[in-house]
Coordinates of C-alpha atoms in Angstrom, one line a residue:
M2 CA 136.2 279.4 -2.1
K3 CA 135.5 276.6 0.3
I4 CA 131.9 276.5 1.6
S5 CA 131.3 275.1 5.1
K6 CA 128.9 272.3 5.5
P7 CA 126.4 274.3 7.6
V8 CA 126.2 277.0 4.9
L9 CA 125.7 274.4 2.2
L10 CA 122.9 272.8 4.2
F11 CA 121.2 276.2 4.7
A12 CA 121.4 277.0 1.0
V13 CA 119.8 273.6 0.1
L14 CA 117.0 274.2 2.6
C15 CA 116.3 277.7 1.1
L16 CA 116.0 276.2 -2.3
L17 CA 113.5 273.6 -1.1
L18 CA 111.3 275.9 0.9
P19 CA 109.5 277.6 -2.1
T20 CA 108.7 274.1 -3.4
A21 CA 107.2 273.1 -0.1
A22 CA 105.2 276.3 0.0
A23 CA 103.9 275.7 -3.5
A24 CA 102.9 272.2 -2.6
D25 CA 100.7 273.6 0.2
D26 CA 98.7 275.4 -2.4
D27 CA 98.1 272.2 -4.4
P28 CA 94.9 270.2 -3.9
P29 CA 95.1 268.2 -0.8
N30 CA 94.7 264.8 -2.6
K31 CA 97.4 265.5 -5.2
R32 CA 100.3 263.1 -4.8
H33 CA 103.4 262.1 -6.5
P34 CA 102.6 259.3 -8.9
A35 CA 104.8 256.9 -7.0
Y36 CA 102.5 257.3 -3.9
S37 CA 99.4 256.5 -5.8
L38 CA 99.1 252.8 -4.8
T39 CA 96.8 250.6 -6.9
G40 CA 93.3 250.9 -5.7
R41 CA 94.1 253.3 -2.8
D42 CA 93.2 256.6 -4.6
A43 CA 90.4 255.2 -6.8
P44 CA 86.8 254.8 -5.5
S45 CA 85.9 251.3 -4.3
A46 CA 84.8 249.2 -7.2
T47 CA 82.3 246.6 -6.0
S48 CA 79.8 244.8 -8.1
P49 CA 76.2 246.3 -8.0
L50 CA 74.9 242.8 -7.4
N51 CA 76.5 242.3 -4.0
P52 CA 79.3 244.1 -2.1
N53 CA 81.1 240.8 -1.6
F54 CA 81.7 240.5 -5.4
V55 CA 84.8 242.5 -6.0
V56 CA 86.0 243.9 -9.3
T57 CA 89.2 245.4 -8.0
E58 CA 91.7 243.9 -5.5
E59 CA 91.2 246.6 -2.9
A60 CA 87.4 247.2 -2.9
R61 CA 85.7 248.3 0.2
L62 CA 85.1 245.4 2.6
S63 CA 81.6 244.8 3.7
E64 CA 79.8 242.2 5.8
S65 CA 76.4 242.9 4.3
G66 CA 74.6 240.5 1.9
F67 CA 76.5 237.4 3.1
W68 CA 75.2 234.4 5.1
S69 CA 76.9 231.4 6.4
S70 CA 75.5 228.2 8.0
P71 CA 77.0 226.6 11.1
W72 CA 79.5 223.9 10.5
I73 CA 78.1 220.7 8.9
P74 CA 80.2 217.7 10.0
E75 CA 80.2 216.0 6.6
T76 CA 81.7 216.4 3.2
L77 CA 79.0 217.8 1.0
V78 CA 78.6 216.7 -2.7
G79 CA 75.3 218.3 -3.7
L80 CA 73.0 221.3 -3.1
S81 CA 69.7 222.6 -4.3
V82 CA 67.0 225.0 -3.3
A83 CA 63.3 224.4 -4.0
D84 CA 59.8 224.5 -2.5
L85 CA 59.4 220.8 -2.1
D86 CA 56.1 220.7 -0.3
Q87 CA 54.5 223.8 -2.1
D88 CA 53.9 225.7 1.2
G89 CA 55.3 228.9 -0.3
R90 CA 58.7 228.6 1.4
N91 CA 61.8 227.2 -0.2
E92 CA 63.8 224.5 1.5
V93 CA 67.6 224.0 1.2
I94 CA 68.4 220.4 0.1
Y95 CA 72.0 219.1 0.4
A96 CA 73.7 215.8 0.4
S97 CA 76.9 214.1 1.6
S98 CA 78.1 210.8 0.2
R99 CA 75.7 208.9 2.5
N100 CA 72.9 211.3 3.5
V101 CA 70.3 213.6 2.0
Y102 CA 69.0 216.5 4.1
V103 CA 66.1 218.9 3.8
A104 CA 66.4 222.0 5.9
Q105 CA 65.1 225.5 6.2
V106 CA 66.9 228.8 7.0
N107 CA 65.8 230.4 10.3
G108 CA 68.0 233.5 10.8
Q109 CA 71.5 232.2 11.2
R110 CA 70.3 228.7 11.8
L111 CA 69.8 225.9 9.3
D112 CA 67.0 223.8 10.8
Q113 CA 66.9 220.2 9.7
L114 CA 63.5 219.0 8.6
A115 CA 64.2 215.5 7.3
R116 CA 67.1 213.1 6.5
Y117 CA 67.4 210.1 4.2
S118 CA 70.4 207.8 4.6
L119 CA 71.9 205.2 2.2
P120 CA 73.5 201.9 3.2
P121 CA 77.3 201.8 3.3
T122 CA 77.3 200.0 0.0
E123 CA 76.2 203.1 -1.9
T124 CA 77.8 206.5 -2.5
I125 CA 75.9 209.6 -3.5
I126 CA 77.5 211.5 -6.4
S127 CA 75.1 214.4 -7.2
L128 CA 71.8 215.9 -6.1
D129 CA 69.2 217.8 -8.1
T130 CA 65.6 218.9 -7.6
F131 CA 63.1 219.0 -10.5
D132 CA 59.3 218.8 -11.1
L133 CA 59.5 215.4 -12.8
A134 CA 55.8 214.7 -12.6
G135 CA 54.6 218.1 -13.7
D136 CA 52.4 218.6 -10.6
G137 CA 54.3 221.6 -9.3
R138 CA 56.1 219.6 -6.6
P139 CA 59.8 219.1 -7.2
L140 CA 61.3 215.7 -6.5
I141 CA 64.9 215.1 -5.3
I142 CA 67.0 213.2 -7.8
C143 CA 70.3 211.7 -6.7
S144 CA 72.9 209.8 -8.7
S145 CA 75.0 207.2 -6.8
Q146 CA 77.2 204.2 -7.3
N147 CA 76.8 200.9 -5.6
D148 CA 79.7 198.8 -4.2
K149 CA 80.2 197.2 -7.7
K150 CA 80.6 200.8 -9.1
F151 CA 77.4 200.6 -11.2
P152 CA 74.9 203.5 -11.3
A153 CA 72.2 203.3 -8.6
A154 CA 70.2 206.5 -8.9
F155 CA 67.2 207.2 -6.7
I156 CA 64.3 209.7 -6.5
L157 CA 62.8 211.0 -3.2
R158 CA 59.6 212.9 -2.4
Y159 CA 59.4 215.3 0.6
G160 CA 56.2 215.7 2.6
G161 CA 54.9 215.6 6.1
G162 CA 58.4 216.1 7.5
E163 CA 59.7 212.9 5.8
L164 CA 61.7 211.8 2.7
T165 CA 60.1 208.9 0.9
P166 CA 61.6 206.9 -1.9
V167 CA 59.8 207.1 -5.2
S168 CA 62.2 205.0 -7.1
S169 CA 65.5 203.3 -6.2
N170 CA 68.4 201.4 -7.8
I171 CA 67.8 203.1 -11.2
P172 CA 70.6 201.8 -13.5
W173 CA 71.4 205.3 -14.8
F174 CA 73.4 208.3 -13.8
L175 CA 70.9 211.2 -13.7
R176 CA 71.4 214.9 -13.8
V177 CA 69.2 218.0 -14.3
V178 CA 70.8 220.3 -16.9
G179 CA 69.9 223.5 -18.8
A180 CA 69.2 227.1 -18.1
P181 CA 66.0 228.4 -16.4
G182 CA 63.1 227.8 -18.6
G183 CA 64.8 225.0 -20.5
R184 CA 65.9 222.6 -17.8
F185 CA 65.4 218.8 -18.3
L186 CA 66.4 215.5 -16.9
A187 CA 69.3 213.8 -18.6
G188 CA 70.8 210.4 -18.1
Q189 CA 73.8 208.2 -19.1
K190 CA 74.6 204.6 -18.6
G191 CA 77.6 203.6 -16.5
G192 CA 80.6 201.8 -18.0
S193 CA 80.9 198.0 -17.9
T194 CA 84.7 197.6 -17.8
R195 CA 87.5 198.9 -15.7
T196 CA 88.5 201.3 -18.4
D197 CA 85.1 202.9 -19.0
F198 CA 83.2 205.3 -16.7
Y199 CA 80.2 205.7 -19.1
S200 CA 78.6 203.8 -21.9
G201 CA 76.4 205.2 -24.6
S202 CA 75.4 208.8 -25.2
V203 CA 73.8 211.4 -22.9
M204 CA 70.0 210.9 -23.2
R205 CA 66.9 213.0 -22.4
M206 CA 64.9 211.1 -19.8
N207 CA 61.2 210.9 -19.1
F208 CA 59.7 210.1 -15.7
D209 CA 56.7 207.7 -15.8
G210 CA 55.7 208.1 -12.1
S211 CA 57.9 205.4 -10.7
G212 CA 61.0 205.2 -12.9
V213 CA 62.7 206.8 -15.9
K214 CA 62.9 206.0 -19.6
S215 CA 65.2 207.2 -22.4
A216 CA 63.7 209.7 -24.8
G217 CA 66.5 210.3 -27.3
Q218 CA 70.0 211.6 -27.5
V219 CA 70.8 215.1 -26.3
G220 CA 73.5 215.5 -29.1
L221 CA 76.8 216.6 -27.6
P222 CA 80.4 217.0 -28.6
P223 CA 82.5 213.8 -28.3
F224 CA 84.2 214.2 -24.9
V225 CA 81.1 215.6 -23.1
N226 CA 79.5 213.3 -20.4
L227 CA 76.5 213.7 -18.1
F228 CA 78.4 215.4 -15.2
N229 CA 80.6 217.9 -17.0
F230 CA 78.2 220.0 -19.1
T231 CA 75.1 222.2 -19.3
L232 CA 73.5 224.1 -22.2
G233 CA 71.6 227.3 -22.7
R234 CA 71.7 230.7 -24.3
L235 CA 74.5 233.2 -23.5
G236 CA 75.3 236.7 -24.5
S237 CA 73.4 239.6 -26.1
G238 CA 72.7 237.5 -29.2
G239 CA 71.3 234.6 -27.1
A240 CA 73.6 232.1 -28.7
Q241 CA 72.7 228.5 -27.9
V242 CA 75.9 226.9 -26.5
V243 CA 77.1 223.8 -24.7
A244 CA 79.4 224.6 -21.8
A245 CA 81.6 221.8 -20.6
I246 CA 84.6 221.2 -18.2
K247 CA 86.8 218.4 -19.3
F248 CA 88.8 216.3 -16.8
P249 CA 91.8 216.5 -16.3
S250 CA 92.5 219.9 -17.9
E251 CA 89.4 221.4 -16.2
H252 CA 89.2 224.2 -18.7
I253 CA 85.8 225.7 -19.7
F254 CA 84.9 224.8 -23.3
L255 CA 82.0 226.5 -25.2
F256 CA 80.6 224.7 -28.2
D257 CA 78.1 225.9 -30.9
G258 CA 76.8 222.5 -31.9
Q259 CA 79.9 220.4 -32.4
T260 CA 82.1 223.4 -33.1
R261 CA 84.4 224.7 -30.3
E262 CA 84.0 228.4 -29.9
T263 CA 86.3 229.2 -27.0
E264 CA 88.4 227.6 -24.2
T265 CA 89.7 229.2 -21.0
R266 CA 93.3 229.0 -20.1
E267 CA 92.6 228.5 -16.3
E268 CA 91.1 225.6 -14.4
Y269 CA 87.6 225.8 -13.0
A270 CA 85.1 223.8 -11.0
G271 CA 87.5 221.1 -9.8
T272 CA 86.3 219.0 -6.9
M273 CA 87.3 215.9 -4.9
N274 CA 84.0 214.2 -6.0
Y275 CA 84.6 211.2 -8.3
I276 CA 83.2 208.0 -9.8
V277 CA 85.1 204.8 -10.2
A278 CA 85.2 202.5 -13.2
P279 CA 83.7 199.0 -12.6
G280 CA 86.2 196.4 -11.7
A281 CA 88.9 198.9 -10.8
G282 CA 90.2 199.5 -7.3
D283 CA 89.1 202.8 -5.7
N284 CA 92.6 204.3 -6.2
E285 CA 93.2 202.9 -9.7
R286 CA 90.7 204.5 -12.0
R287 CA 88.9 207.7 -11.0
E288 CA 87.0 210.3 -13.0
Y289 CA 86.9 213.5 -10.9
L290 CA 83.6 215.4 -11.5
P291 CA 83.4 219.2 -11.9
A292 CA 81.1 221.3 -9.8
R293 CA 77.9 222.4 -11.5
I294 CA 78.0 224.9 -14.4
L295 CA 75.2 227.4 -14.2
I296 CA 73.8 229.4 -17.1
A297 CA 71.5 232.1 -15.7
D298 CA 70.7 235.8 -15.7
I299 CA 72.3 236.8 -12.4
D300 CA 72.1 240.6 -12.9
G301 CA 68.6 240.8 -14.4
D302 CA 69.7 242.5 -17.7
G303 CA 67.9 239.9 -19.8
Q304 CA 71.1 238.1 -20.8
N305 CA 72.4 234.9 -19.3
E306 CA 75.9 234.7 -17.6
L307 CA 78.0 231.6 -17.0
I308 CA 78.6 231.0 -13.3
V309 CA 81.2 228.5 -12.0
A310 CA 83.5 227.9 -9.0
K311 CA 87.2 228.9 -9.3
N312 CA 88.7 226.3 -6.9
D313 CA 92.4 226.5 -6.1
R314 CA 93.9 223.1 -6.7
G315 CA 96.9 221.6 -4.8
G316 CA 98.5 218.3 -5.3
V317 CA 100.6 217.2 -8.2
P318 CA 98.9 218.0 -11.6
F319 CA 100.3 214.9 -13.4
M320 CA 99.2 212.5 -10.6
G321 CA 95.5 212.1 -11.3
N322 CA 94.5 210.8 -7.9
Q323 CA 96.6 213.2 -5.9
R324 CA 94.7 216.4 -5.5
G325 CA 93.2 218.8 -2.9
F326 CA 91.8 222.2 -2.7
S327 CA 92.7 224.9 -0.2
S328 CA 90.2 227.6 -1.1
G329 CA 87.7 228.7 -3.7
A330 CA 85.6 231.5 -5.1
M331 CA 82.6 232.0 -7.3
Q332 CA 83.1 233.6 -10.7
A333 CA 80.7 234.7 -13.4
F334 CA 81.4 235.5 -17.1
K335 CA 79.7 237.5 -19.8
Y336 CA 79.8 236.0 -23.3
V337 CA 81.0 238.8 -25.6
N338 CA 82.4 238.6 -29.1
L339 CA 82.8 234.8 -28.9
S340 CA 84.8 235.2 -25.6
L341 CA 84.1 234.6 -21.9
S342 CA 84.7 238.0 -20.2
P343 CA 85.0 238.0 -16.4
F344 CA 82.0 239.7 -14.8
F345 CA 82.6 239.3 -11.1
R346 CA 84.5 237.1 -8.6
S347 CA 83.6 236.6 -5.0
R348 CA 86.0 236.9 -2.2
A349 CA 87.9 233.8 -1.2
L350 CA 86.1 231.0 0.5
P351 CA 87.7 228.6 3.0
G352 CA 87.5 225.7 0.6
P353 CA 86.2 224.6 -2.8
G354 CA 82.6 225.4 -3.9
V355 CA 81.2 221.9 -4.8
D356 CA 77.7 222.8 -5.8
Y357 CA 75.6 225.9 -6.0
A358 CA 72.2 227.4 -6.9
L359 CA 70.7 230.7 -7.8
A360 CA 67.5 230.9 -5.7
D361 CA 65.8 232.6 -2.8
F362 CA 67.2 230.3 -0.1
N363 CA 65.9 232.3 2.9
N364 CA 62.5 233.3 1.6
D365 CA 63.0 237.1 1.8
G366 CA 61.9 237.8 -1.8
T367 CA 65.4 238.3 -3.3
P368 CA 67.5 235.7 -5.1
D369 CA 70.8 234.5 -3.7
L370 CA 73.8 232.7 -4.9
V371 CA 73.9 229.7 -2.5
V372 CA 77.1 227.6 -2.4
A373 CA 78.1 224.4 -0.6
V374 CA 81.7 224.8 0.5
V375 CA 83.9 221.9 1.7
T376 CA 86.4 223.1 4.3
E377 CA 87.8 219.7 5.3
H378 CA 87.5 216.5 3.2
K379 CA 86.8 213.2 4.9
S380 CA 89.9 211.1 5.2
G381 CA 89.4 207.4 5.8
L382 CA 87.7 206.3 8.9
L383 CA 89.5 208.6 11.3
K384 CA 88.8 212.1 9.9
D385 CA 85.3 213.4 9.2
G386 CA 84.7 216.0 6.6
R387 CA 83.4 219.5 7.4
S388 CA 81.4 221.9 5.2
R389 CA 79.4 225.1 5.2
I390 CA 76.6 226.5 3.1
V391 CA 77.1 230.2 2.3
A392 CA 74.9 232.6 0.4
Y393 CA 75.4 235.9 -1.4
E394 CA 72.3 238.1 -1.7
I395 CA 72.0 239.3 -5.3
G396 CA 69.9 242.4 -4.5
R397 CA 67.1 242.3 -7.0
P398 CA 63.5 240.8 -6.8
A399 CA 63.4 237.0 -7.0
G400 CA 60.8 237.2 -9.8
D401 CA 63.5 238.7 -12.1
Q402 CA 65.3 235.3 -12.4

């Protein structure tokens, strides 16, 4: 018997109607598994530290807990936060290749308090603050190279609205390293030939009031240099480790003494900041320096985390001097079972994070993760760089650091 198309269609609809009616009795949120898109049906999973730290791809967006400075018309290379004049309020200290600035946050403004400029023959590489004299007043320590590509570090004191040199043309590269409670000044000599960026070992340094003196080797794995490491205790067992980022792979290495414990598969902390070997042309022999590695207890659980920038690198990987970065993010790791386990990652930033600090940058009593972000790199004499300083409120008392 031949069934007409209208009858067949009616029969199909009758079969489907009970199913539809039954579906109406189901819980309203019940869906076919194919419709359960990743992250859409699950609660938003944001980090308890800050809503801008996401732990799933589709976490709830939030504008709270985030601060950004106005544009800074320079390419930043260093950042720190400290109470330089001991007035009870922290200053934000940052540097480009030629200038060091001291500023203070005032709402959405970053009010400049002082500036110190270098001659065109010197280039700033890094910036730190540390109480070198033990008098409770941090000094500003900058590493730089002169026009002959030799180290020419300098130390500044801030007071009375001015930056005053304490020591200049120090023939060392200098860097403050270590976790909170164990930080110290380290130094390394620069290379003397066009094939060497450094000479000798990384040393502990003492400050004598006007200059620095070597106080013995730090004791590091062979490839580690002054600018690519830090050390401190990580994980529930408080293991003492050396964390280093080796150029050009830019993987994170963790060492227990001289023994490598783990290595990441991805690149971290890459920047456009570099030093040049003496006698080599600026484009011939460069050592690109990683952004700072932080070991600190960011969530207040009594265990330190490892905090680094995850900068997205462009350019051609096998061409050492051809590189650029389109964006970046901040990432933290827990150290569990001899492995670095991702803890959080910030949302994407409009450029690489080149330096950062965990400190109360706006004096509101809570710590912040403060990041110097380069959005446009300086290119020759025609294009100036642009940067911003951003901060993520951590959401716990500053005294818990």
